[in-house]
Coordinates of C-alpha atoms and ligand atoms in Angstrom, one line a residue:
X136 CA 0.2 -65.4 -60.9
X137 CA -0.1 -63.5 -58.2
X138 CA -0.3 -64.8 -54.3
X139 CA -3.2 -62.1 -53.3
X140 CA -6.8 -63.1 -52.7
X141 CA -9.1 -62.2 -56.4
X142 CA -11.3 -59.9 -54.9
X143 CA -10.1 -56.9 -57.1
X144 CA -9.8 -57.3 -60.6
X145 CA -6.8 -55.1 -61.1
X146 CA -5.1 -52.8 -63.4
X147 CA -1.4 -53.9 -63.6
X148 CA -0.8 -49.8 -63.4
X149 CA 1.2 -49.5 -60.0
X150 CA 2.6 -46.2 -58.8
X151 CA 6.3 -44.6 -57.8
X152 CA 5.9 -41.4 -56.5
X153 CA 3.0 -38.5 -55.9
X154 CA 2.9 -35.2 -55.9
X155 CA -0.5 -32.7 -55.1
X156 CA -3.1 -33.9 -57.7
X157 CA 0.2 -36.2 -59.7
X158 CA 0.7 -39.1 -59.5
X159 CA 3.5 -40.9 -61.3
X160 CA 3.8 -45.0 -62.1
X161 CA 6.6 -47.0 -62.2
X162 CA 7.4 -46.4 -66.1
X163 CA 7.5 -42.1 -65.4
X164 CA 4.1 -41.9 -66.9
X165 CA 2.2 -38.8 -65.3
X166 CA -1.2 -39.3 -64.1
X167 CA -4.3 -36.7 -63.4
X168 CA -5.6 -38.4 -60.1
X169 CA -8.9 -38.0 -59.9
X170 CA -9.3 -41.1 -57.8
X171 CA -7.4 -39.7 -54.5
X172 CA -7.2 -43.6 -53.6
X173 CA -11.4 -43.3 -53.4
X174 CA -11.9 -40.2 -51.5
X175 CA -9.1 -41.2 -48.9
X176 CA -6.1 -38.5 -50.6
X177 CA -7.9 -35.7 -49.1
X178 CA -4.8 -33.5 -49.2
X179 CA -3.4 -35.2 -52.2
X180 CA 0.1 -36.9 -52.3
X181 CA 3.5 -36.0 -49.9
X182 CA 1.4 -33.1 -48.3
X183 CA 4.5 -31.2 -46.8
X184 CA 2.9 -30.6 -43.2
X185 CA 1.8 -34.5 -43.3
X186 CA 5.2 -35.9 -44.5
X187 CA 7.0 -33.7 -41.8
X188 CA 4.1 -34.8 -39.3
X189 CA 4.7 -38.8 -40.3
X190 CA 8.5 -37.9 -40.2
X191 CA 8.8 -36.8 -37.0
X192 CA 6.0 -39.1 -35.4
X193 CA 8.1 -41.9 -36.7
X194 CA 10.8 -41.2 -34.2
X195 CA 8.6 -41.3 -31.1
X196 CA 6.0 -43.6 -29.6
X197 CA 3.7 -45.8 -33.0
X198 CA 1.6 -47.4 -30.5
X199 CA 0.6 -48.0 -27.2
X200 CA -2.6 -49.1 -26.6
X201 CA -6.5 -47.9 -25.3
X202 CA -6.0 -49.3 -21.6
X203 CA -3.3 -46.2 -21.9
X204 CA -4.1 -42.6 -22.1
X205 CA -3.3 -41.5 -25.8
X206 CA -3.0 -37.7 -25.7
X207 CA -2.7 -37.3 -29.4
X208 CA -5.9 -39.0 -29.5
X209 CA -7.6 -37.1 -27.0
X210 CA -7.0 -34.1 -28.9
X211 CA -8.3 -35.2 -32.0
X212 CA -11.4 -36.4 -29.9
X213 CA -11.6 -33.4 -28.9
X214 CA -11.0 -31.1 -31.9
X215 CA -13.5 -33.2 -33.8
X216 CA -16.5 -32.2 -30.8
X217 CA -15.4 -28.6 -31.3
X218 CA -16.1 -28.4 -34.9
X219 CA -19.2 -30.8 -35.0
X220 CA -22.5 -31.7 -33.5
X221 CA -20.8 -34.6 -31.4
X222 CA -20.0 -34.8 -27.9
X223 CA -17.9 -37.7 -27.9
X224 CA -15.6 -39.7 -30.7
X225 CA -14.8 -43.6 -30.7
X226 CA -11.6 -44.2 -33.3
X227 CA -11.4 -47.1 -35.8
X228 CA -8.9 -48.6 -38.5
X229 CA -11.4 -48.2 -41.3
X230 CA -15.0 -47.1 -42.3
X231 CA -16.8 -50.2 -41.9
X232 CA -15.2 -50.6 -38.3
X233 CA -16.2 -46.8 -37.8
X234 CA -20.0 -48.3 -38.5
X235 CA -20.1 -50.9 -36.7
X236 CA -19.4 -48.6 -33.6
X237 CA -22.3 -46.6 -35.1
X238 CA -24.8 -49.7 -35.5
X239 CA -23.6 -50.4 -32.1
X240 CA -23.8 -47.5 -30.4
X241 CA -27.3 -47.1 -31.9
X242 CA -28.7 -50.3 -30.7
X243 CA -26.9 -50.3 -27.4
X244 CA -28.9 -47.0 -26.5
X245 CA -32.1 -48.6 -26.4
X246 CA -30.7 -51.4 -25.2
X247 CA -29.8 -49.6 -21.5
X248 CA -32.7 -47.9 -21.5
X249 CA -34.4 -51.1 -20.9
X250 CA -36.2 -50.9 -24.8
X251 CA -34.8 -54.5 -25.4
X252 CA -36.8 -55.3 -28.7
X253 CA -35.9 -51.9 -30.3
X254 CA -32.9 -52.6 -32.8
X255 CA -34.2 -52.4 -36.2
X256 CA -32.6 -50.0 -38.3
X257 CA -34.1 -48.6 -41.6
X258 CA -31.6 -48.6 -44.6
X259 CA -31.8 -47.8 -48.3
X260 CA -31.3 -49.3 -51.5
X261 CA -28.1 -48.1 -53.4
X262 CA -26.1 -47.8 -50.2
X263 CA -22.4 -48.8 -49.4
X264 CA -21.4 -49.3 -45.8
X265 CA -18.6 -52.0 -46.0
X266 CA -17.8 -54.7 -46.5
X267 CA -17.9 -57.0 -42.7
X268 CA -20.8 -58.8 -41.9
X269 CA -22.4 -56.2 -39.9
X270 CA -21.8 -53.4 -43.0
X271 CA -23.5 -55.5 -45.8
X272 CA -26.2 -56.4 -43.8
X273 CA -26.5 -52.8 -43.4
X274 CA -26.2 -52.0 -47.1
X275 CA -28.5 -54.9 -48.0
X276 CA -26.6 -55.1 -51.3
X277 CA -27.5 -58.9 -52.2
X278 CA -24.5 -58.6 -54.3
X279 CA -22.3 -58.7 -51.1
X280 CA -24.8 -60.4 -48.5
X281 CA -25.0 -63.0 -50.9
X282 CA -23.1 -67.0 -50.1
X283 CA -22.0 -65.5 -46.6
X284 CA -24.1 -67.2 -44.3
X285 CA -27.6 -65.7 -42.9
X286 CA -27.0 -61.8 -42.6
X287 CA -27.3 -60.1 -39.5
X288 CA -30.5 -59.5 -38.7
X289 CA -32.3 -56.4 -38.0
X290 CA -32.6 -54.4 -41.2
X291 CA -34.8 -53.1 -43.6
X292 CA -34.4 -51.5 -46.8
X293 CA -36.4 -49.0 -48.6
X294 CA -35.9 -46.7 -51.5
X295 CA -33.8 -43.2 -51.2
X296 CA -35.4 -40.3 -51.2
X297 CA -39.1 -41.6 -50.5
X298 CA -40.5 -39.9 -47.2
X299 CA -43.7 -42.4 -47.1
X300 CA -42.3 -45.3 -47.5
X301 CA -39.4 -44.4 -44.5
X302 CA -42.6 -43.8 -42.4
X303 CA -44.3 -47.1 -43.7
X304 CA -41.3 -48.9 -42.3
X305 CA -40.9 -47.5 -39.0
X306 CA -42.3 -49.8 -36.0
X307 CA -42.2 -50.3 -32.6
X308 CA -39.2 -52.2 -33.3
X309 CA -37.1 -49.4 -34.9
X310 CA -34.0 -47.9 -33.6
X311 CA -32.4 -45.7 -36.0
X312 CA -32.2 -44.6 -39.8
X313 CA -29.1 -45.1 -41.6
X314 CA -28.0 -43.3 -44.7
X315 CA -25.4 -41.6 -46.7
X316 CA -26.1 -37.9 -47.0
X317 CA -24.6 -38.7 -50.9
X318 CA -24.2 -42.4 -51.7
X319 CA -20.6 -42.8 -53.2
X320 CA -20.5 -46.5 -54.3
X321 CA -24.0 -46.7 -55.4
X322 CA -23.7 -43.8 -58.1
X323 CA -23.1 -40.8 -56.5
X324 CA -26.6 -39.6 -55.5
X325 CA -26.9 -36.7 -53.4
X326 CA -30.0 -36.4 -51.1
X327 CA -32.0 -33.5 -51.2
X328 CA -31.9 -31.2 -47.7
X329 CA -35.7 -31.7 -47.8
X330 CA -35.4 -35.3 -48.1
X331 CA -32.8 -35.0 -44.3
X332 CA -34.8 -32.9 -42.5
X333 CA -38.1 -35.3 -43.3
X334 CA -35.7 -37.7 -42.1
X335 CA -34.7 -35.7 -39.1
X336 CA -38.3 -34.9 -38.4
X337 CA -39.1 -38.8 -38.2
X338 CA -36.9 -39.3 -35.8
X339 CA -37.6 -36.9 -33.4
X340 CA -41.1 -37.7 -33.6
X341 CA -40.7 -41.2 -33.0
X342 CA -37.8 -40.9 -30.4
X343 CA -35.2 -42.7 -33.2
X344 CA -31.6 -41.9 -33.9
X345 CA -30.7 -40.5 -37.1
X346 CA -27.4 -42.0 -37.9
X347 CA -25.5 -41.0 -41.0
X348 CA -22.7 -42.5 -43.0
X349 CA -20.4 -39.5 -44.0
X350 CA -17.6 -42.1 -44.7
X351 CA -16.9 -40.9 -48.0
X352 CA -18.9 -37.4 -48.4
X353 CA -18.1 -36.4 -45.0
X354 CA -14.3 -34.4 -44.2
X355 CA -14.7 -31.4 -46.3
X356 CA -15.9 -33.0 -49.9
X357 CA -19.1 -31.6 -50.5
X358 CA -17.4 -27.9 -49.7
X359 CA -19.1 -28.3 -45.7
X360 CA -16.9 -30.1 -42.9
X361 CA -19.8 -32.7 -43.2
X362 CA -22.2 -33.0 -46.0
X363 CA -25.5 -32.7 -43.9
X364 CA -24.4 -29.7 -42.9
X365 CA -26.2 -28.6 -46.6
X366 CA -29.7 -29.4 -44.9
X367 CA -28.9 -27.3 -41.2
X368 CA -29.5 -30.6 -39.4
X369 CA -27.8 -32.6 -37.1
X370 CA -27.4 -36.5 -36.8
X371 CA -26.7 -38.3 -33.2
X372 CA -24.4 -41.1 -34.3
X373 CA -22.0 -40.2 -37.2
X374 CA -19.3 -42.8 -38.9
X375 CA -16.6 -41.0 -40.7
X376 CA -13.2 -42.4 -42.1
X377 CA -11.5 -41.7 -45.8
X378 CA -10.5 -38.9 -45.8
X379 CA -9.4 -38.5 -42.0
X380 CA -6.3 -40.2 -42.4
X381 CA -5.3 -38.4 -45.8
X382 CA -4.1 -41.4 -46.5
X383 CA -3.3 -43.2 -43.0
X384 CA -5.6 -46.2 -42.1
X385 CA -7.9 -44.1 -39.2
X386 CA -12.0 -44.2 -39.3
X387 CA -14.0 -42.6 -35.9
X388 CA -17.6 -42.7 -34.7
X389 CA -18.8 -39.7 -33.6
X390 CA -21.9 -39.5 -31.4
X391 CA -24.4 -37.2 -28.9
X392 CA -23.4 -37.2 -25.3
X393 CA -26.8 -38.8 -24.6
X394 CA -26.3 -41.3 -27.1
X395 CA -22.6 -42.2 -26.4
X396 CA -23.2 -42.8 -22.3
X397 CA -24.2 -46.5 -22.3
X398 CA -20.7 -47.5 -24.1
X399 CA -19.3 -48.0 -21.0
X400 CA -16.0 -50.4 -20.1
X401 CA -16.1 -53.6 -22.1
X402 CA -18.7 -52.8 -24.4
X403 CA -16.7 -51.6 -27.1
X404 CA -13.4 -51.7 -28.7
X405 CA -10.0 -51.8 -30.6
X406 CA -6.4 -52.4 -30.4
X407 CA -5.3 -50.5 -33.2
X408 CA -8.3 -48.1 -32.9
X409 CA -6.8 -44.7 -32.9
X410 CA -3.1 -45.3 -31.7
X411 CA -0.9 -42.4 -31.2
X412 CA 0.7 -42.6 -34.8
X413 CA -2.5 -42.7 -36.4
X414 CA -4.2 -39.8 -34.6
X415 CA -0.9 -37.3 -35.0
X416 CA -1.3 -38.1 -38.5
X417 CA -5.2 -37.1 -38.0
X418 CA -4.2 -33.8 -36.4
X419 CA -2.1 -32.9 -38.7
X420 CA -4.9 -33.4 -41.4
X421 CA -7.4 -31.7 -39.4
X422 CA -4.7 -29.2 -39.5
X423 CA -5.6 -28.3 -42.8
X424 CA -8.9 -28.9 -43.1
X425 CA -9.8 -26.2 -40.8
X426 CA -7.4 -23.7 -42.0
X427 CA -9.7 -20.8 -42.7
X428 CA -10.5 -20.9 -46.6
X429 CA -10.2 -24.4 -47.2
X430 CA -13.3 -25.8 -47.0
X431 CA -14.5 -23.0 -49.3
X432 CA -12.3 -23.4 -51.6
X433 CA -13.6 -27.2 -51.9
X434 CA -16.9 -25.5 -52.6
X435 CA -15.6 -23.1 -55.6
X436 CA -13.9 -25.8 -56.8
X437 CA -16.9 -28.0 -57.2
X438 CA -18.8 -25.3 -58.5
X439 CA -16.3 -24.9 -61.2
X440 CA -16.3 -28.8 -61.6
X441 CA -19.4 -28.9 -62.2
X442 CA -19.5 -26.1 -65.0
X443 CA -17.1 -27.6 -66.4
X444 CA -19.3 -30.9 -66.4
X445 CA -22.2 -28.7 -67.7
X446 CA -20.2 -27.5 -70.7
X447 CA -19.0 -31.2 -71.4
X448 CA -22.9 -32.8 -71.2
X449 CA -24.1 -29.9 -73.9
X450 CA -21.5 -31.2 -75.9
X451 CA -21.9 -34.9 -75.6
X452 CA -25.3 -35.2 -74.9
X453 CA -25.6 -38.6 -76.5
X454 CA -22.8 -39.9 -73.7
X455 CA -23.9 -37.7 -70.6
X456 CA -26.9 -39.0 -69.1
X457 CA -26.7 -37.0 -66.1
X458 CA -24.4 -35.2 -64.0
X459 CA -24.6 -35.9 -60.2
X460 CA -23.0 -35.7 -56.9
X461 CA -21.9 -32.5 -54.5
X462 CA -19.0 -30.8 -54.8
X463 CA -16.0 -33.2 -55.0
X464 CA -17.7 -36.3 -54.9
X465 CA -19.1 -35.5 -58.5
X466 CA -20.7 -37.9 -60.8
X467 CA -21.0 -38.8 -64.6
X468 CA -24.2 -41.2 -65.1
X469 CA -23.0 -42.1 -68.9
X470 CA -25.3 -44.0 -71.5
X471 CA -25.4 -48.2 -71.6
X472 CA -23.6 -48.4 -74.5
X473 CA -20.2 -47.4 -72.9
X474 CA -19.7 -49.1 -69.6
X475 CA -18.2 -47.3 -67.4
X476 CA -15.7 -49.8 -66.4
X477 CA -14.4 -49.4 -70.0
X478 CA -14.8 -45.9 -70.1
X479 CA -12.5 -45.5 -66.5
X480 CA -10.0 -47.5 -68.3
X481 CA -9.8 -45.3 -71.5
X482 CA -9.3 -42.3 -69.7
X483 CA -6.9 -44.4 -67.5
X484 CA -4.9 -45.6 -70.2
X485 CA -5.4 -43.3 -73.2
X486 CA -5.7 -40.2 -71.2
X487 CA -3.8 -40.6 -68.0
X488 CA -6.9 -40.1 -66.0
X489 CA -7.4 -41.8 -63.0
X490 CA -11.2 -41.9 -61.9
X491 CA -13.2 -44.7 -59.8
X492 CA -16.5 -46.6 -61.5
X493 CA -19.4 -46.2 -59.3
X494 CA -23.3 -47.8 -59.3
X495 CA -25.7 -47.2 -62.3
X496 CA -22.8 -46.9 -64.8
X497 CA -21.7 -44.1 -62.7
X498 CA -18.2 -42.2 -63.1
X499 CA -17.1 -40.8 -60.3
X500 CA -14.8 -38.1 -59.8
X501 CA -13.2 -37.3 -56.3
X502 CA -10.3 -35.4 -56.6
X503 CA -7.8 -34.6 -54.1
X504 CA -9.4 -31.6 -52.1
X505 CA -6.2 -29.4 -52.5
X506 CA -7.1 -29.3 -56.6
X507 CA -7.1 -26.1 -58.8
X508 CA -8.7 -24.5 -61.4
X509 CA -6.4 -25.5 -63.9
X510 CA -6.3 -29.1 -62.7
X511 CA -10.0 -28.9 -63.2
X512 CA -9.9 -27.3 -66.4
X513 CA -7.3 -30.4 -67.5
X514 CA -9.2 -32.9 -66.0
X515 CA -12.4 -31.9 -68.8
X516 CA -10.4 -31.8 -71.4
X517 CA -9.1 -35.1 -70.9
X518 CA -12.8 -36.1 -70.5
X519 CA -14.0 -34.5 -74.1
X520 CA -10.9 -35.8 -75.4
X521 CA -12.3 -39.1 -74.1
X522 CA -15.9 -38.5 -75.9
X523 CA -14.8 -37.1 -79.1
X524 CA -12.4 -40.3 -79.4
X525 CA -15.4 -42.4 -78.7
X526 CA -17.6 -40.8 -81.2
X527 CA -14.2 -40.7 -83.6
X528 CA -14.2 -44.6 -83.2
X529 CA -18.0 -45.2 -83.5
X530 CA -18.4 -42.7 -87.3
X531 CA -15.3 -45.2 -88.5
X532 CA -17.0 -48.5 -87.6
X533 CA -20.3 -46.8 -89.4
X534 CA -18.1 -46.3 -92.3
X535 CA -16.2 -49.6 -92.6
X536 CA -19.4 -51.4 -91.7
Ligands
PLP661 C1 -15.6 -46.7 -48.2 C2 -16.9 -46.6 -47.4 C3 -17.2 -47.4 -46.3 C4 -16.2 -48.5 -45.8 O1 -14.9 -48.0 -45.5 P1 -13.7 -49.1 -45.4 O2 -12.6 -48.2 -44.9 O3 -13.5 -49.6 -46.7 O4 -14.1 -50.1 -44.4 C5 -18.3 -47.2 -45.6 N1 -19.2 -46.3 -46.0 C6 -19.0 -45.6 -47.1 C7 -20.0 -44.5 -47.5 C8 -17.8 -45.7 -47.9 O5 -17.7 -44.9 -49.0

């Protein structure tokens, strides 16, 4: 029995070691990770730069604290307004904290600009924020909002993808628009660039702040630094975690100038909140991620993914529903009859496949972002080999029955 809250319902698999895309349990068993700890492995496991980076980081100052000048984190801060749209960076632990500072930041805004009323936020259906009281509200998932108490108020939630009924929603009362550029959690559902800029175009025309989640499509997984960069527009307020740390507990919110001004002293923030150890390990992520030639080779890769995904649908077309997703945050929508928390396990435990479940009977595939063709190429044939033991199993119940 174990002492831990029952919030996940666990595999007993537990790992040893990693290595790149490898990950090994406690028995010696090899594993294809295609799970990357849920987008977070960005760089896969013992990255050499990041375990020399943690190595040496170890030996000098873990933490101080924000009423101190962090210079590790002021180079991240500022490395991240370099390569984006932002101006200025708040750090978190986590995702949902990275949010909050969003929803915050968002609010606030209108808030010193004397618009008191003005703190709705539109939202959509199938989104995955996080999981504090502020982030399911957010998400509207009844699911999670559900025996916790009246959620926070100030949300409404409309369908992905529909323009009109965005602009049905929008009042006097509305603040911002939040959304994932692709929804991870819900079942990997990309939005289409025309569907962002109508977005974009809303806003500007009713003086509202487009804020996107990018916490787990953001940092280089689509094959762009940040997934709305596929639509050429630009948010205001941007929460981004996952895949910052490579593995390191470290989220940020990243927002406009304009935006970011009224977040003045005592408004906002964190003890832990991007703490020297944490932000060295950032760097040294960033590190890589910006290396000329490795965001595109995030792109090829999903390309080659997803013909590889193509190739596997024509042949099972009675167990591929749909493929979906961008990039490396790719997708599987697989028929009713297998659900997909028993088809992650089968490739988990008959394949040595490790892959995450996801909405609408949804396997998702996130692989680290350092994968290769070959990896790729391994990772569908464990999948087919998945299929064809399916359809194996269901011709000998036809003959037996
Ligand atoms: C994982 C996730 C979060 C929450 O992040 P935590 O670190 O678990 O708090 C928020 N939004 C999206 C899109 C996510 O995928």
């Amino acid at each position: 029995m174990s002492a831990l809250y029952g919030t996940y319902a666990r595999s007993p698999l537990a790992f040893e070691r990693g290595e790149g895309v490898r990950l090994f349990s406690q028995d010696g068993t090899r594993y294809l990770d295609f799970h990357a700890g849920i987008a977070v492995n960005a760089l896969g496991h013992a990255d050499p730069h990041l375990v020399d980076t943690l190595k040496s980081a170890a030996e000098k100052v873990w933490h101080t604290s924000n009423v101190f000048t962090i210079p590790e984190q002021e180079r991240l801060g500022q490395r991240l307004v370099d390569a984006t749209f932002a101006d200025a960076v708040f750090f978190t632990n986590s995702g949902a904290e990275a949010l909050e500072c969003a929803i915050k930041t968002a609010r606030h805004y209108f808030w010193a600009k004397g618009e008191t009323d003005r703190y709705e936020i539109i939202a959509f259906t199938g989104s995955f924020h996080g999981r504090t009281l502020g982030t399911i509200a957010a998400a509207g998932n009844p699911h999670y909002v559900e025996g916790f108490g009246p959620p926070l108020e100030g949300f409404v939630h409309v369908a992905p993808g529909d323009l009109e009924a965005v602009d049905a929603a929008i009042t006097s009362r509305t603040c911002a628009i939040l959304i994932e550029p692709v929804q991870g959690e819900g079942g990997v559902t990309a939005m289409t660039p025309e569907f962002m800029r109508g977005l974009r175009a809303l806003c500007d025309k009713h003086g509202m702040l487009l804020v996107l989640d990018e916490v787990q499509c953001g940092y280089g997984r689509t094959g762009k630094f940040f997934a709305h960069e596929w639509s050429g527009i630009e948010p205001d307020v941007m929460a981004v975690a996952k895949g910052i740390g490579g593995g390191f507990p470290l989220g940020a919110c990243l927002a406009k100038g304009e935006v970011s001004k009224s977040m003045v002293p005592g408004t906002h923030g964190s003890t832990y909140g991007g703490n020297p150890l944490a932000c060295t390990i950032g760097n040294a992520v960033l590190d890589r991620i910006l290396e000329p030639g490795f965001i595109p080779h995030v792109d090829q890769m999903g390309q080659k993914l997803a013909w590889h995904l193509q190739q596997l649908q024509q042949r099972f077309p009675h167990y591929i529903v749909e493929l979906r997703g961008k990039g490396l945050l790719a997708g599987i929508k697989i028929a009713d009859s297998v659900p997909v928390r028993d088809f992650v396990a089968r490739l988990r435990d008959d394949h040595q496949m490790l892959t995450q479940g996801a909405g609408e009977n949804v396997v998702r595939l996130l692989p680290p972002l350092i994968i290769t063709e070959a990896d790729i190429a391994e990772a569908a044939e464990k999948i087919g080999d998945a299929f064809a033991a399916l359809d194996a199993e269901t011709a000998h119940e036809h003959v037996t029955a």
